[in-house]
mmCIF file of C-alpha atoms in Angstrom:
data_model
loop_
_atom_site.group_PDB
_atom_site.id
_atom_site.type_symbol
_atom_site.label_atom_id
_atom_site.label_comp_id
_atom_site.label_asym_id
_atom_site.label_seq_id
_atom_site.Cartn_x
_atom_site.Cartn_y
_atom_site.Cartn_z
ATOM 1 C CA ALA A 2 -5.622 -28.280 -33.136
ATOM 2 C CA PRO A 3 -7.910 -25.245 -32.821
ATOM 3 C CA GLY A 4 -10.836 -26.013 -30.600
ATOM 4 C CA ALA A 5 -8.811 -28.254 -28.292
ATOM 5 C CA ALA A 6 -9.497 -25.862 -25.432
ATOM 6 C CA TRP A 7 -13.110 -26.974 -25.253
ATOM 7 C CA ASP A 8 -13.988 -29.400 -22.482
ATOM 8 C CA ASP A 9 -15.469 -31.831 -24.989
ATOM 9 C CA PRO A 10 -13.582 -31.508 -28.290
ATOM 10 C CA SER A 11 -15.587 -34.394 -29.741
ATOM 11 C CA ASN A 12 -18.306 -31.814 -30.454
ATOM 12 C CA LEU A 13 -16.017 -30.344 -33.123
ATOM 13 C CA VAL A 14 -15.817 -32.062 -36.491
ATOM 14 C CA THR A 15 -13.112 -31.027 -38.935
ATOM 15 C CA ILE A 16 -14.525 -30.678 -42.427
ATOM 16 C CA THR A 17 -11.452 -29.483 -44.256
ATOM 17 C CA SER A 18 -8.123 -27.814 -43.637
ATOM 18 C CA THR A 19 -8.294 -25.837 -46.848
ATOM 19 C CA TYR A 20 -9.342 -22.203 -46.942
ATOM 20 C CA LEU A 21 -12.869 -22.157 -48.369
ATOM 21 C CA GLY A 22 -13.658 -18.464 -48.139
ATOM 22 C CA THR A 23 -14.655 -15.971 -45.492
ATOM 23 C CA GLN A 24 -18.414 -16.330 -45.313
ATOM 24 C CA PHE A 25 -19.825 -19.262 -43.361
ATOM 25 C CA ALA A 26 -23.396 -19.729 -42.230
ATOM 26 C CA GLY A 27 -25.210 -21.707 -39.591
ATOM 27 C CA ASP A 28 -23.002 -23.783 -37.353
ATOM 28 C CA THR A 29 -19.770 -23.700 -39.317
ATOM 29 C CA LYS A 30 -16.724 -21.755 -38.218
ATOM 30 C CA ALA A 31 -13.319 -21.124 -39.784
ATOM 31 C CA VAL A 32 -10.074 -20.684 -37.865
ATOM 32 C CA GLU A 33 -6.901 -19.419 -39.458
ATOM 33 C CA ASN A 34 -3.853 -21.641 -39.020
ATOM 34 C CA HIS A 35 -0.272 -20.478 -38.545
ATOM 35 C CA ASP A 36 0.513 -21.230 -42.180
ATOM 36 C CA GLY A 37 -2.273 -19.016 -43.463
ATOM 37 C CA THR A 38 -4.665 -21.831 -44.315
ATOM 38 C CA MET A 39 -8.062 -22.087 -42.704
ATOM 39 C CA THR A 40 -9.557 -24.974 -40.757
ATOM 40 C CA LEU A 41 -13.307 -25.229 -40.960
ATOM 41 C CA TYR A 42 -15.210 -26.624 -37.968
ATOM 42 C CA GLU A 43 -18.795 -27.614 -37.564
ATOM 43 C CA TYR A 44 -20.548 -28.037 -34.213
ATOM 44 C CA ALA A 45 -22.986 -30.845 -33.550
ATOM 45 C CA THR A 46 -25.781 -28.335 -32.937
ATOM 46 C CA ASP A 47 -29.461 -28.683 -33.691
ATOM 47 C CA PRO A 48 -30.084 -27.264 -37.188
ATOM 48 C CA SER A 49 -33.740 -26.763 -36.323
ATOM 49 C CA ASP A 50 -33.038 -24.688 -33.226
ATOM 50 C CA PRO A 51 -31.200 -21.369 -33.602
ATOM 51 C CA ASP A 52 -30.162 -21.539 -29.916
ATOM 52 C CA THR A 53 -29.299 -25.177 -29.252
ATOM 53 C CA ASP A 54 -28.256 -24.709 -25.618
ATOM 54 C CA ALA A 55 -31.053 -22.206 -24.823
ATOM 55 C CA ASP A 56 -28.625 -19.779 -23.230
ATOM 56 C CA GLY A 57 -30.002 -16.680 -24.917
ATOM 57 C CA ARG A 58 -27.320 -16.517 -27.602
ATOM 58 C CA LEU A 59 -27.869 -17.785 -31.141
ATOM 59 C CA ASP A 60 -25.580 -20.592 -32.259
ATOM 60 C CA SER A 61 -24.348 -18.328 -35.051
ATOM 61 C CA GLN A 62 -23.434 -15.674 -32.478
ATOM 62 C CA GLU A 63 -21.578 -18.128 -30.300
ATOM 63 C CA THR A 64 -19.474 -19.437 -33.171
ATOM 64 C CA ARG A 65 -18.472 -16.193 -34.861
ATOM 65 C CA PRO A 66 -14.972 -16.668 -36.343
ATOM 66 C CA PHE A 67 -13.596 -13.358 -35.085
ATOM 67 C CA TRP A 68 -14.609 -14.269 -31.536
ATOM 68 C CA TYR A 69 -12.824 -17.616 -31.491
ATOM 69 C CA GLY A 70 -10.270 -17.707 -28.695
ATOM 70 C CA SER A 71 -11.550 -14.489 -27.119
ATOM 71 C CA PRO A 72 -13.270 -14.290 -23.704
ATOM 72 C CA TRP A 73 -16.533 -13.457 -25.477
ATOM 73 C CA TYR A 74 -16.527 -16.704 -27.457
ATOM 74 C CA SER A 75 -18.999 -19.202 -25.981
ATOM 75 C CA HIS A 76 -19.873 -22.810 -26.737
ATOM 76 C CA PRO A 77 -23.157 -23.398 -28.586
ATOM 77 C CA LEU A 78 -23.813 -26.646 -26.721
ATOM 78 C CA PHE A 79 -23.339 -25.351 -23.173
ATOM 79 C CA ASP A 80 -25.696 -22.749 -21.711
ATOM 80 C CA ASP A 81 -22.972 -21.722 -19.230
ATOM 81 C CA THR A 82 -19.655 -22.102 -21.040
ATOM 82 C CA ASP A 83 -17.436 -20.980 -18.138
ATOM 83 C CA ARG A 84 -19.586 -22.648 -15.445
ATOM 84 C CA ASP A 85 -19.775 -19.501 -13.365
ATOM 85 C CA GLY A 86 -23.491 -19.811 -12.663
ATOM 86 C CA LEU A 87 -24.562 -17.267 -15.289
ATOM 87 C CA TRP A 88 -26.033 -18.159 -18.662
ATOM 88 C CA ASP A 89 -23.947 -17.082 -21.625
ATOM 89 C CA GLY A 90 -26.713 -14.872 -22.946
ATOM 90 C CA ASP A 91 -27.144 -13.084 -19.621
ATOM 91 C CA GLU A 92 -23.422 -12.495 -19.354
ATOM 92 C CA VAL A 93 -23.199 -10.833 -22.762
ATOM 93 C CA ASP A 94 -26.530 -8.992 -22.891
ATOM 94 C CA ASN A 95 -27.278 -8.120 -19.251
ATOM 95 C CA TYR A 96 -24.004 -8.025 -17.309
ATOM 96 C CA GLY A 97 -21.366 -7.307 -19.924
ATOM 97 C CA THR A 98 -19.221 -10.132 -18.577
ATOM 98 C CA ALA A 99 -17.256 -12.641 -20.624
ATOM 99 C CA PRO A 100 -19.062 -15.972 -21.113
ATOM 100 C CA LYS A 101 -15.746 -17.776 -21.346
ATOM 101 C CA LEU A 102 -14.293 -16.381 -18.086
ATOM 102 C CA GLN A 103 -15.536 -17.260 -14.625
ATOM 103 C CA ASP A 104 -13.954 -14.069 -13.285
ATOM 104 C CA THR A 105 -14.206 -11.359 -15.935
ATOM 105 C CA ASP A 106 -12.539 -8.555 -13.973
ATOM 106 C CA GLY A 107 -9.791 -10.786 -12.552
ATOM 107 C CA ASP A 108 -10.470 -9.947 -8.912
ATOM 108 C CA TYR A 109 -10.605 -13.590 -7.744
ATOM 109 C CA TRP A 110 -14.380 -13.355 -7.225
ATOM 110 C CA ILE A 111 -16.590 -15.447 -9.511
ATOM 111 C CA ASP A 112 -18.898 -13.380 -11.723
ATOM 112 C CA SER A 113 -22.110 -14.861 -10.338
ATOM 113 C CA SER A 114 -21.200 -13.699 -6.801
ATOM 114 C CA ASP A 115 -19.379 -10.482 -7.656
ATOM 115 C CA ASP A 116 -21.492 -7.359 -7.013
ATOM 116 C CA ASP A 117 -19.642 -5.627 -9.835
ATOM 117 C CA ALA A 118 -18.049 -8.222 -12.078
ATOM 118 C CA LEU A 119 -16.479 -5.521 -14.236
ATOM 119 C CA ASP A 120 -14.689 -3.650 -11.436
ATOM 120 C CA PRO A 121 -11.853 -5.513 -9.680
ATOM 121 C CA ASP A 122 -11.658 -3.025 -6.781
ATOM 122 C CA MET A 123 -15.072 -1.592 -5.951
ATOM 123 C CA ASP A 124 -13.917 0.393 -2.909
ATOM 124 C CA PHE A 125 -10.671 1.641 -4.465
ATOM 125 C CA ASP A 126 -8.535 0.453 -1.545
ATOM 126 C CA PHE A 127 -5.930 -1.214 -3.777
ATOM 127 C CA ILE A 128 -6.926 -4.740 -2.741
ATOM 128 C CA LEU A 129 -8.774 -6.952 -5.220
ATOM 129 C CA ASP A 130 -12.377 -7.597 -4.190
ATOM 130 C CA GLY A 131 -12.006 -11.371 -4.193
ATOM 131 C CA LEU A 132 -8.975 -11.176 -1.922
ATOM 132 C CA GLU A 133 -10.919 -8.957 0.468
ATOM 133 C CA VAL A 134 -13.739 -11.484 0.633
ATOM 134 C CA PHE A 135 -11.221 -14.298 1.200
ATOM 135 C CA LEU A 136 -9.475 -12.356 3.968
ATOM 136 C CA GLY A 137 -12.703 -11.314 5.637
ATOM 137 C CA LEU A 138 -12.419 -7.650 4.681
ATOM 138 C CA SER A 139 -15.224 -5.623 3.161
ATOM 139 C CA PRO A 140 -14.990 -5.175 -0.616
ATOM 140 C CA TRP A 141 -17.503 -2.315 -0.283
ATOM 141 C CA SER A 142 -15.530 -0.253 2.259
ATOM 142 C CA ALA A 143 -12.020 1.093 1.755
ATOM 143 C CA ASP A 144 -11.557 1.169 5.547
ATOM 144 C CA THR A 145 -12.990 -2.007 7.032
ATOM 145 C CA ASP A 146 -12.012 -1.285 10.652
ATOM 146 C CA GLY A 147 -12.932 2.411 10.593
ATOM 147 C CA ASP A 148 -9.548 3.729 11.746
ATOM 148 C CA ASN A 149 -9.237 6.226 8.863
ATOM 149 C CA LEU A 150 -6.508 4.154 7.221
ATOM 150 C CA GLY A 151 -7.352 2.389 3.977
ATOM 151 C CA ASP A 152 -7.220 -1.395 3.962
ATOM 152 C CA GLY A 153 -4.590 -1.265 1.237
ATOM 153 C CA GLU A 154 -2.486 1.201 3.241
ATOM 154 C CA GLU A 155 -2.598 -0.972 6.316
ATOM 155 C CA MET A 156 -1.703 -4.185 4.515
ATOM 156 C CA ASN A 157 0.854 -2.880 2.042
ATOM 157 C CA ALA A 158 2.438 0.188 3.660
ATOM 158 C CA TYR A 159 2.106 0.038 7.437
ATOM 159 C CA PHE A 160 1.549 -3.714 7.956
ATOM 160 C CA THR A 161 -1.085 -2.967 10.563
ATOM 161 C CA GLY A 162 -4.245 -5.023 10.866
ATOM 162 C CA PRO A 163 -7.055 -3.829 8.581
ATOM 163 C CA PHE A 164 -9.491 -5.694 10.843
ATOM 164 C CA TRP A 165 -8.694 -3.743 14.039
ATOM 165 C CA TRP A 166 -8.634 0.022 14.629
ATOM 166 C CA ASP A 167 -5.912 -0.523 17.254
ATOM 167 C CA SER A 168 -3.572 -3.227 15.972
ATOM 168 C CA ASP A 169 -1.306 -3.384 19.034
ATOM 169 C CA GLY A 170 -4.081 -3.018 21.620
ATOM 170 C CA ASP A 171 -2.447 -0.112 23.428
ATOM 171 C CA GLY A 172 -5.548 2.069 23.437
ATOM 172 C CA ILE A 173 -4.338 4.402 20.669
ATOM 173 C CA SER A 174 -5.746 3.965 17.192
ATOM 174 C CA ASP A 175 -3.410 3.021 14.369
ATOM 175 C CA GLU A 176 -4.058 6.331 12.628
ATOM 176 C CA GLU A 177 -3.250 8.373 15.746
ATOM 177 C CA GLU A 178 -0.024 6.469 16.320
ATOM 178 C CA LEU A 179 1.068 6.984 12.726
ATOM 179 C CA ARG A 180 0.012 10.606 12.341
ATOM 180 C CA ASN A 181 -0.090 12.146 15.807
ATOM 181 C CA THR A 182 1.779 10.386 18.614
ATOM 182 C CA PHE A 183 4.286 8.821 16.173
ATOM 183 C CA THR A 184 4.476 5.721 18.347
ATOM 184 C CA ASP A 185 4.774 2.189 17.007
ATOM 185 C CA PRO A 186 1.313 0.963 15.895
ATOM 186 C CA LEU A 187 2.582 -2.607 16.105
ATOM 187 C CA SER A 188 3.858 -2.412 19.707
ATOM 188 C CA TRP A 189 1.771 -1.577 22.774
ATOM 189 C CA ASP A 190 4.966 -0.297 24.453
ATOM 190 C CA SER A 191 7.124 1.545 21.924
ATOM 191 C CA ASP A 192 10.034 2.182 24.328
ATOM 192 C CA ARG A 193 9.864 -1.243 25.990
ATOM 193 C CA ASP A 194 9.757 0.245 29.498
ATOM 194 C CA GLY A 195 6.780 -1.807 30.644
ATOM 195 C CA LEU A 196 4.308 1.077 30.354
ATOM 196 C CA SER A 197 1.804 1.152 27.520
ATOM 197 C CA ASP A 198 1.982 3.983 25.022
ATOM 198 C CA SER A 199 -1.489 5.220 25.942
ATOM 199 C CA PHE A 200 -0.698 5.257 29.688
ATOM 200 C CA GLU A 201 2.488 7.212 29.079
ATOM 201 C CA ARG A 202 0.892 9.574 26.599
ATOM 202 C CA TYR A 203 -2.415 10.250 28.322
ATOM 203 C CA GLY A 204 -1.888 9.057 31.890
ATOM 204 C CA LEU A 205 1.607 9.995 33.053
ATOM 205 C CA GLY A 206 2.524 12.423 30.317
ATOM 206 C CA THR A 207 5.873 10.691 29.895
ATOM 207 C CA ASN A 208 7.618 10.088 26.596
ATOM 208 C CA PRO A 209 6.417 6.806 25.028
ATOM 209 C CA TRP A 210 9.633 6.707 22.991
ATOM 210 C CA SER A 211 11.972 6.987 26.014
ATOM 211 C CA ALA A 212 12.241 4.501 28.853
ATOM 212 C CA ASP A 213 13.626 7.316 31.032
ATOM 213 C CA SER A 214 11.664 10.417 30.117
ATOM 214 C CA ASP A 215 13.476 12.795 32.477
ATOM 215 C CA ALA A 216 16.946 11.290 31.936
ATOM 216 C CA ASP A 217 17.542 10.946 35.679
ATOM 217 C CA GLY A 218 18.946 7.431 35.515
ATOM 218 C CA MET A 219 15.703 5.742 36.566
ATOM 219 C CA PHE A 220 13.264 4.138 34.154
ATOM 220 C CA ASP A 221 9.807 5.676 34.183
ATOM 221 C CA ILE A 222 8.247 2.473 35.478
ATOM 222 C CA ALA A 223 10.824 2.281 38.287
ATOM 223 C CA GLU A 224 9.986 5.807 39.406
ATOM 224 C CA ILE A 225 6.258 5.179 39.720
ATOM 225 C CA THR A 226 6.553 1.704 41.274
ATOM 226 C CA ALA A 227 9.368 2.362 43.766
ATOM 227 C CA ILE A 228 8.753 2.157 47.507
ATOM 228 C CA ILE A 229 9.265 5.900 47.451
ATOM 229 C CA PRO A 230 7.792 6.933 44.096
ATOM 230 C CA THR A 231 9.525 9.795 42.321
ATOM 231 C CA ASN A 232 8.430 12.086 39.525
ATOM 232 C CA PRO A 233 9.172 10.502 36.131
ATOM 233 C CA LEU A 234 9.002 13.959 34.566
ATOM 234 C CA SER A 235 11.565 15.600 36.870
ATOM 235 C CA TRP A 236 15.317 14.930 36.780
ATOM 236 C CA SER A 237 15.475 15.746 40.512
ATOM 237 C CA SER A 238 12.166 15.251 42.246
ATOM 238 C CA ASP A 239 13.260 17.182 45.344
ATOM 239 C CA PHE A 240 15.285 19.778 43.418
ATOM 240 C CA ASP A 241 18.360 19.239 45.591
ATOM 241 C CA GLY A 242 20.811 19.174 42.711
ATOM 242 C CA LEU A 243 21.067 15.364 42.636
ATOM 243 C CA SER A 244 19.236 13.258 40.106
ATOM 244 C CA ASP A 245 16.710 10.737 41.344
ATOM 245 C CA GLY A 246 18.887 7.956 39.953
ATOM 246 C CA GLU A 247 21.944 9.169 41.846
ATOM 247 C CA GLU A 248 20.029 9.376 45.105
ATOM 248 C CA GLU A 249 18.310 6.049 44.660
ATOM 249 C CA TYR A 250 21.142 3.931 43.267
ATOM 250 C CA LEU A 251 24.439 5.631 44.199
ATOM 251 C CA LEU A 252 24.098 7.715 47.351
ATOM 252 C CA GLY A 253 21.200 6.099 49.114
ATOM 253 C CA THR A 254 19.772 9.505 49.957
ATOM 254 C CA HIS A 255 16.102 10.287 50.004
ATOM 255 C CA PRO A 256 14.988 11.377 46.522
ATOM 256 C CA LEU A 257 12.147 13.458 47.943
ATOM 257 C CA ARG A 258 14.122 15.203 50.709
ATOM 258 C CA VAL A 259 16.484 18.067 50.030
ATOM 259 C CA ASP A 260 18.426 17.300 53.235
ATOM 260 C CA THR A 261 18.176 13.579 53.926
ATOM 261 C CA ASP A 262 20.162 13.645 57.226
ATOM 262 C CA ARG A 263 18.699 16.967 58.381
ATOM 263 C CA ASP A 264 22.138 18.433 59.025
ATOM 264 C CA GLY A 265 21.292 21.740 57.492
ATOM 265 C CA THR A 266 23.166 21.052 54.244
ATOM 266 C CA TRP A 267 21.431 20.054 51.068
ATOM 267 C CA ASP A 268 22.281 16.581 49.825
ATOM 268 C CA GLY A 269 23.542 18.112 46.617
ATOM 269 C CA ALA A 270 26.034 20.296 48.518
ATOM 270 C CA GLU A 271 27.432 17.599 50.830
#
């Protein structure tokens, strides 16, 4: 029956199920049934008090027929119909929120706590304010971690962490990896060669997307950590016509000497 949605339906007393007209005064209210008839209800309100629940809204305002079932319909016996911590009168007159909804803007943040209960996304970052509060993000800043990527972008497009400016901890900000170095913002070592992207990019100058930047057959990390370190940016560190990889792994010649055996002939010519 109409009115069953109230927490305490015993406060509703059916007077008649016959249509009695359109004008009702005081505490009576008519609801149209599916068959076109009207059901008339009367609330157990105080006839001597125009605002029985002292919520700032007159009983007659709270029981207006055309408001029944809408978010702006409130109960004349409860000063806070939706139990959101705001009086019904304050919600309607001061905040513009719905007295029957705890979360008027649908952002998963209760009206009494919401800084703007009529705007579901105050910072326009495409994440509902209540979800931001739940996740620990700022509902007032579109870029919580200050990396010049919106929180919504990070969560929904790039899957980076909106809490950290450098999601993979490689020393390069998420924005720079996505828009400048084009390295993987979710991996500290994009080419899996054991050297961090930032060290390759800004320390060695090697390619963070290639494990062997100079294509000499030796990984970059092997060249800089070998007993005889070679140049990870030069195919042949000694320019003898043999790659560092060939000298190191195949011939056993010295990768930094043009003529390993000092016989007067370059290693590359022997």
